[in-house]
mmCIF file of N, CA and C in Angstrom:
data_model
loop_
_atom_site.group_PDB
_atom_site.id
_atom_site.type_symbol
_atom_site.label_atom_id
_atom_site.label_comp_id
_atom_site.label_asym_id
_atom_site.label_seq_id
_atom_site.Cartn_x
_atom_site.Cartn_y
_atom_site.Cartn_z
ATOM 1 N N MET A 1 0.852 -1.180 0.000
ATOM 2 C CA MET A 1 0.000 0.000 0.000
ATOM 3 C C MET A 1 0.891 1.234 0.000
ATOM 4 N N SER A 2 0.632 2.141 -0.918
ATOM 5 C CA SER A 2 1.388 3.391 -0.969
ATOM 6 C C SER A 2 0.634 4.476 -0.225
ATOM 7 N N LEU A 3 1.355 5.198 0.567
ATOM 8 C CA LEU A 3 0.767 6.352 1.232
ATOM 9 C C LEU A 3 1.018 7.567 0.375
ATOM 10 N N GLY A 4 0.425 8.700 0.729
ATOM 11 C CA GLY A 4 0.682 9.920 -0.011
ATOM 12 C C GLY A 4 2.179 10.169 -0.078
ATOM 13 N N LYS A 5 2.652 10.625 -1.191
ATOM 14 C CA LYS A 5 4.082 10.793 -1.380
ATOM 15 C C LYS A 5 4.432 12.251 -1.575
ATOM 16 N N VAL A 6 5.670 12.556 -1.282
ATOM 17 C CA VAL A 6 6.187 13.897 -1.505
ATOM 18 C C VAL A 6 7.036 13.823 -2.756
ATOM 19 N N HIS A 7 6.813 14.746 -3.676
ATOM 20 C CA HIS A 7 7.521 14.721 -4.948
ATOM 21 C C HIS A 7 7.778 16.145 -5.396
ATOM 22 N N GLY A 8 8.873 16.352 -6.088
ATOM 23 C CA GLY A 8 9.150 17.677 -6.631
ATOM 24 C C GLY A 8 9.257 18.722 -5.542
ATOM 25 N N ASN A 9 8.334 19.661 -5.561
ATOM 26 C CA ASN A 9 8.382 20.759 -4.596
ATOM 27 C C ASN A 9 7.633 20.411 -3.310
ATOM 28 N N LYS A 10 7.849 19.207 -2.831
ATOM 29 C CA LYS A 10 7.276 18.720 -1.574
ATOM 30 C C LYS A 10 5.758 18.602 -1.619
ATOM 31 N N LYS A 11 5.221 18.300 -2.776
ATOM 32 C CA LYS A 11 3.785 18.079 -2.936
ATOM 33 C C LYS A 11 3.401 16.776 -2.251
ATOM 34 N N VAL A 12 2.331 16.786 -1.491
ATOM 35 C CA VAL A 12 1.833 15.571 -0.856
ATOM 36 C C VAL A 12 0.681 15.047 -1.703
ATOM 37 N N TRP A 13 0.857 13.837 -2.200
ATOM 38 C CA TRP A 13 -0.143 13.229 -3.072
ATOM 39 C C TRP A 13 -1.074 12.323 -2.281
ATOM 40 N N ARG A 14 -2.277 12.177 -2.767
ATOM 41 C CA ARG A 14 -3.241 11.226 -2.226
ATOM 42 C C ARG A 14 -2.653 9.818 -2.365
ATOM 43 N N SER A 15 -3.004 8.913 -1.481
ATOM 44 C CA SER A 15 -2.497 7.548 -1.600
ATOM 45 C C SER A 15 -2.952 6.950 -2.930
ATOM 46 N N PHE A 16 -2.205 5.969 -3.410
ATOM 47 C CA PHE A 16 -2.552 5.310 -4.668
ATOM 48 C C PHE A 16 -3.967 4.748 -4.614
ATOM 49 N N GLU A 17 -4.306 4.079 -3.528
ATOM 50 C CA GLU A 17 -5.625 3.460 -3.408
ATOM 51 C C GLU A 17 -6.742 4.500 -3.479
ATOM 52 N N GLU A 18 -6.565 5.621 -2.802
ATOM 53 C CA GLU A 18 -7.588 6.674 -2.824
ATOM 54 C C GLU A 18 -7.653 7.361 -4.189
ATOM 55 N N ALA A 19 -6.505 7.574 -4.808
ATOM 56 C CA ALA A 19 -6.492 8.185 -6.144
ATOM 57 C C ALA A 19 -7.170 7.261 -7.148
ATOM 58 N N ARG A 20 -6.894 5.964 -7.063
ATOM 59 C CA ARG A 20 -7.521 4.994 -7.968
ATOM 60 C C ARG A 20 -9.029 4.953 -7.750
ATOM 61 N N LYS A 21 -9.466 4.969 -6.512
ATOM 62 C CA LYS A 21 -10.903 4.956 -6.205
ATOM 63 C C LYS A 21 -11.594 6.172 -6.831
ATOM 64 N N PHE A 22 -11.005 7.351 -6.668
ATOM 65 C CA PHE A 22 -11.584 8.561 -7.244
ATOM 66 C C PHE A 22 -11.614 8.471 -8.765
ATOM 67 N N THR A 23 -10.495 8.056 -9.352
ATOM 68 C CA THR A 23 -10.396 8.005 -10.808
ATOM 69 C C THR A 23 -11.369 6.989 -11.388
ATOM 70 N N ARG A 24 -11.517 5.847 -10.753
ATOM 71 C CA ARG A 24 -12.490 4.847 -11.220
ATOM 72 C C ARG A 24 -13.906 5.413 -11.217
ATOM 73 N N SER A 25 -14.213 6.270 -10.265
ATOM 74 C CA SER A 25 -15.562 6.845 -10.195
ATOM 75 C C SER A 25 -15.881 7.705 -11.415
ATOM 76 N N LEU A 26 -14.837 8.159 -12.115
ATOM 77 C CA LEU A 26 -15.031 8.973 -13.318
ATOM 78 C C LEU A 26 -15.325 8.132 -14.554
ATOM 79 N N LYS A 27 -15.069 6.823 -14.458
ATOM 80 C CA LYS A 27 -15.306 5.878 -15.556
ATOM 81 C C LYS A 27 -14.501 6.223 -16.808
ATOM 82 N N LEU A 28 -13.273 6.647 -16.605
ATOM 83 C CA LEU A 28 -12.376 6.940 -17.720
ATOM 84 C C LEU A 28 -11.796 5.629 -18.224
ATOM 85 N N ARG A 29 -11.602 5.529 -19.555
ATOM 86 C CA ARG A 29 -11.164 4.265 -20.138
ATOM 87 C C ARG A 29 -9.699 4.219 -20.532
ATOM 88 N N ASN A 30 -9.056 5.368 -20.667
ATOM 89 C CA ASN A 30 -7.683 5.345 -21.170
ATOM 90 C C ASN A 30 -6.979 6.669 -20.863
ATOM 91 N N GLN A 31 -5.722 6.744 -21.270
ATOM 92 C CA GLN A 31 -4.926 7.938 -20.983
ATOM 93 C C GLN A 31 -5.469 9.168 -21.694
ATOM 94 N N THR A 32 -6.005 9.007 -22.895
ATOM 95 C CA THR A 32 -6.573 10.150 -23.621
ATOM 96 C C THR A 32 -7.721 10.765 -22.824
ATOM 97 N N GLU A 33 -8.613 9.926 -22.316
ATOM 98 C CA GLU A 33 -9.736 10.435 -21.521
ATOM 99 C C GLU A 33 -9.238 11.057 -20.217
ATOM 100 N N TRP A 34 -8.213 10.464 -19.616
ATOM 101 C CA TRP A 34 -7.632 11.052 -18.405
ATOM 102 C C TRP A 34 -7.079 12.435 -18.704
ATOM 103 N N ASN A 35 -6.333 12.569 -19.798
ATOM 104 C CA ASN A 35 -5.755 13.865 -20.159
ATOM 105 C C ASN A 35 -6.844 14.903 -20.405
ATOM 106 N N GLN A 36 -7.921 14.501 -21.081
ATOM 107 C CA GLN A 36 -9.031 15.427 -21.328
ATOM 108 C C GLN A 36 -9.662 15.860 -20.009
ATOM 109 N N TYR A 37 -9.877 14.911 -19.117
ATOM 110 C CA TYR A 37 -10.438 15.243 -17.810
ATOM 111 C C TYR A 37 -9.490 16.165 -17.050
ATOM 112 N N TYR A 38 -8.232 15.799 -17.014
ATOM 113 C CA TYR A 38 -7.252 16.545 -16.232
ATOM 114 C C TYR A 38 -7.156 17.995 -16.695
ATOM 115 N N MET A 39 -7.296 18.200 -17.996
ATOM 116 C CA MET A 39 -7.186 19.553 -18.546
ATOM 117 C C MET A 39 -8.477 20.362 -18.395
ATOM 118 N N SER A 40 -9.631 19.702 -18.348
ATOM 119 C CA SER A 40 -10.873 20.475 -18.375
ATOM 120 C C SER A 40 -11.942 20.017 -17.383
ATOM 121 N N ASN A 41 -11.694 18.964 -16.616
ATOM 122 C CA ASN A 41 -12.673 18.378 -15.701
ATOM 123 C C ASN A 41 -13.748 17.638 -16.485
ATOM 124 N N LYS A 42 -14.416 16.714 -15.853
ATOM 125 C CA LYS A 42 -15.453 15.916 -16.490
ATOM 126 C C LYS A 42 -16.769 16.212 -15.797
ATOM 127 N N ASP A 43 -17.743 16.586 -16.576
ATOM 128 C CA ASP A 43 -19.071 16.865 -16.032
ATOM 129 C C ASP A 43 -19.005 17.827 -14.854
ATOM 130 N N GLY A 44 -18.064 18.761 -14.915
ATOM 131 C CA GLY A 44 -17.936 19.754 -13.860
ATOM 132 C C GLY A 44 -17.300 19.246 -12.580
ATOM 133 N N ILE A 45 -16.769 18.017 -12.602
ATOM 134 C CA ILE A 45 -16.120 17.462 -11.414
ATOM 135 C C ILE A 45 -14.671 17.936 -11.406
ATOM 136 N N PRO A 46 -14.302 18.803 -10.492
ATOM 137 C CA PRO A 46 -12.928 19.317 -10.486
ATOM 138 C C PRO A 46 -11.923 18.243 -10.097
ATOM 139 N N LYS A 47 -10.728 18.340 -10.647
ATOM 140 C CA LYS A 47 -9.657 17.417 -10.314
ATOM 141 C C LYS A 47 -9.060 17.840 -8.983
ATOM 142 N N PRO A 48 -8.986 16.925 -8.041
ATOM 143 C CA PRO A 48 -8.358 17.262 -6.765
ATOM 144 C C PRO A 48 -6.886 17.623 -6.956
ATOM 145 N N ASP A 49 -6.400 18.546 -6.178
ATOM 146 C CA ASP A 49 -5.005 18.977 -6.279
ATOM 147 C C ASP A 49 -4.017 17.906 -5.833
ATOM 148 N N ASP A 50 -4.497 16.897 -5.127
ATOM 149 C CA ASP A 50 -3.584 15.878 -4.610
ATOM 150 C C ASP A 50 -3.552 14.599 -5.446
ATOM 151 N N ILE A 51 -4.011 14.691 -6.700
ATOM 152 C CA ILE A 51 -3.897 13.586 -7.654
ATOM 153 C C ILE A 51 -3.029 14.078 -8.803
ATOM 154 N N PRO A 52 -1.937 13.363 -9.106
ATOM 155 C CA PRO A 52 -0.989 13.828 -10.122
ATOM 156 C C PRO A 52 -1.503 13.668 -11.548
ATOM 157 N N SER A 53 -0.983 14.489 -12.445
ATOM 158 C CA SER A 53 -1.348 14.370 -13.860
ATOM 159 C C SER A 53 -0.691 13.152 -14.495
ATOM 160 N N ALA A 54 0.426 12.706 -13.954
ATOM 161 C CA ALA A 54 1.149 11.535 -14.466
ATOM 162 C C ALA A 54 1.228 10.483 -13.355
ATOM 163 N N PRO A 55 0.120 9.793 -13.095
ATOM 164 C CA PRO A 55 0.103 8.850 -11.977
ATOM 165 C C PRO A 55 1.118 7.723 -12.112
ATOM 166 N N TRP A 56 1.467 7.328 -13.318
ATOM 167 C CA TRP A 56 2.442 6.255 -13.529
ATOM 168 C C TRP A 56 3.824 6.627 -13.001
ATOM 169 N N LYS A 57 4.099 7.923 -12.885
ATOM 170 C CA LYS A 57 5.384 8.363 -12.335
ATOM 171 C C LYS A 57 5.347 8.400 -10.808
ATOM 172 N N ILE A 58 4.301 8.974 -10.273
ATOM 173 C CA ILE A 58 4.199 9.148 -8.824
ATOM 174 C C ILE A 58 3.945 7.812 -8.124
ATOM 175 N N TYR A 59 3.104 6.978 -8.724
ATOM 176 C CA TYR A 59 2.735 5.700 -8.116
ATOM 177 C C TYR A 59 3.429 4.533 -8.814
ATOM 178 N N LYS A 60 4.663 4.718 -9.241
ATOM 179 C CA LYS A 60 5.340 3.724 -10.077
ATOM 180 C C LYS A 60 5.431 2.343 -9.433
ATOM 181 N N ASN A 61 5.447 2.243 -8.127
ATOM 182 C CA ASN A 61 5.513 0.929 -7.479
ATOM 183 C C ASN A 61 4.170 0.209 -7.456
ATOM 184 N N ASP A 62 3.080 0.936 -7.625
ATOM 185 C CA ASP A 62 1.734 0.358 -7.593
ATOM 186 C C ASP A 62 1.051 0.351 -8.954
ATOM 187 N N TRP A 63 1.534 1.150 -9.871
ATOM 188 C CA TRP A 63 0.878 1.371 -11.165
ATOM 189 C C TRP A 63 0.894 0.103 -12.008
ATOM 190 N N ASN A 64 -0.286 -0.300 -12.499
ATOM 191 C CA ASN A 64 -0.417 -1.474 -13.359
ATOM 192 C C ASN A 64 -1.040 -1.126 -14.697
ATOM 193 N N GLY A 65 -1.046 0.133 -15.060
ATOM 194 C CA GLY A 65 -1.624 0.550 -16.332
ATOM 195 C C GLY A 65 -3.026 1.105 -16.171
ATOM 196 N N TRP A 66 -3.565 1.583 -17.257
ATOM 197 C CA TRP A 66 -4.877 2.239 -17.232
ATOM 198 C C TRP A 66 -6.011 1.270 -16.962
ATOM 199 N N ILE A 67 -5.847 0.014 -17.293
ATOM 200 C CA ILE A 67 -6.914 -0.958 -17.052
ATOM 201 C C ILE A 67 -7.144 -1.165 -15.562
ATOM 202 N N ASP A 68 -6.095 -1.017 -14.780
ATOM 203 C CA ASP A 68 -6.205 -1.200 -13.330
ATOM 204 C C ASP A 68 -7.020 -0.060 -12.762
#
């Protein structure tokens, strides 16, 4: 289990499990849809500041791809 991590300028990220739970609730299917959401929000749902734009980098020990 990954806890929130500090990266770059000491940003504290949401845990992998919590970030995945939130992202799954959006029903995004792939990286293209994630990028569109991240840039403009989906259905007015704002992106939390504690979820990274490149989750595969921040959660590299837990990341299993977009299907996960």
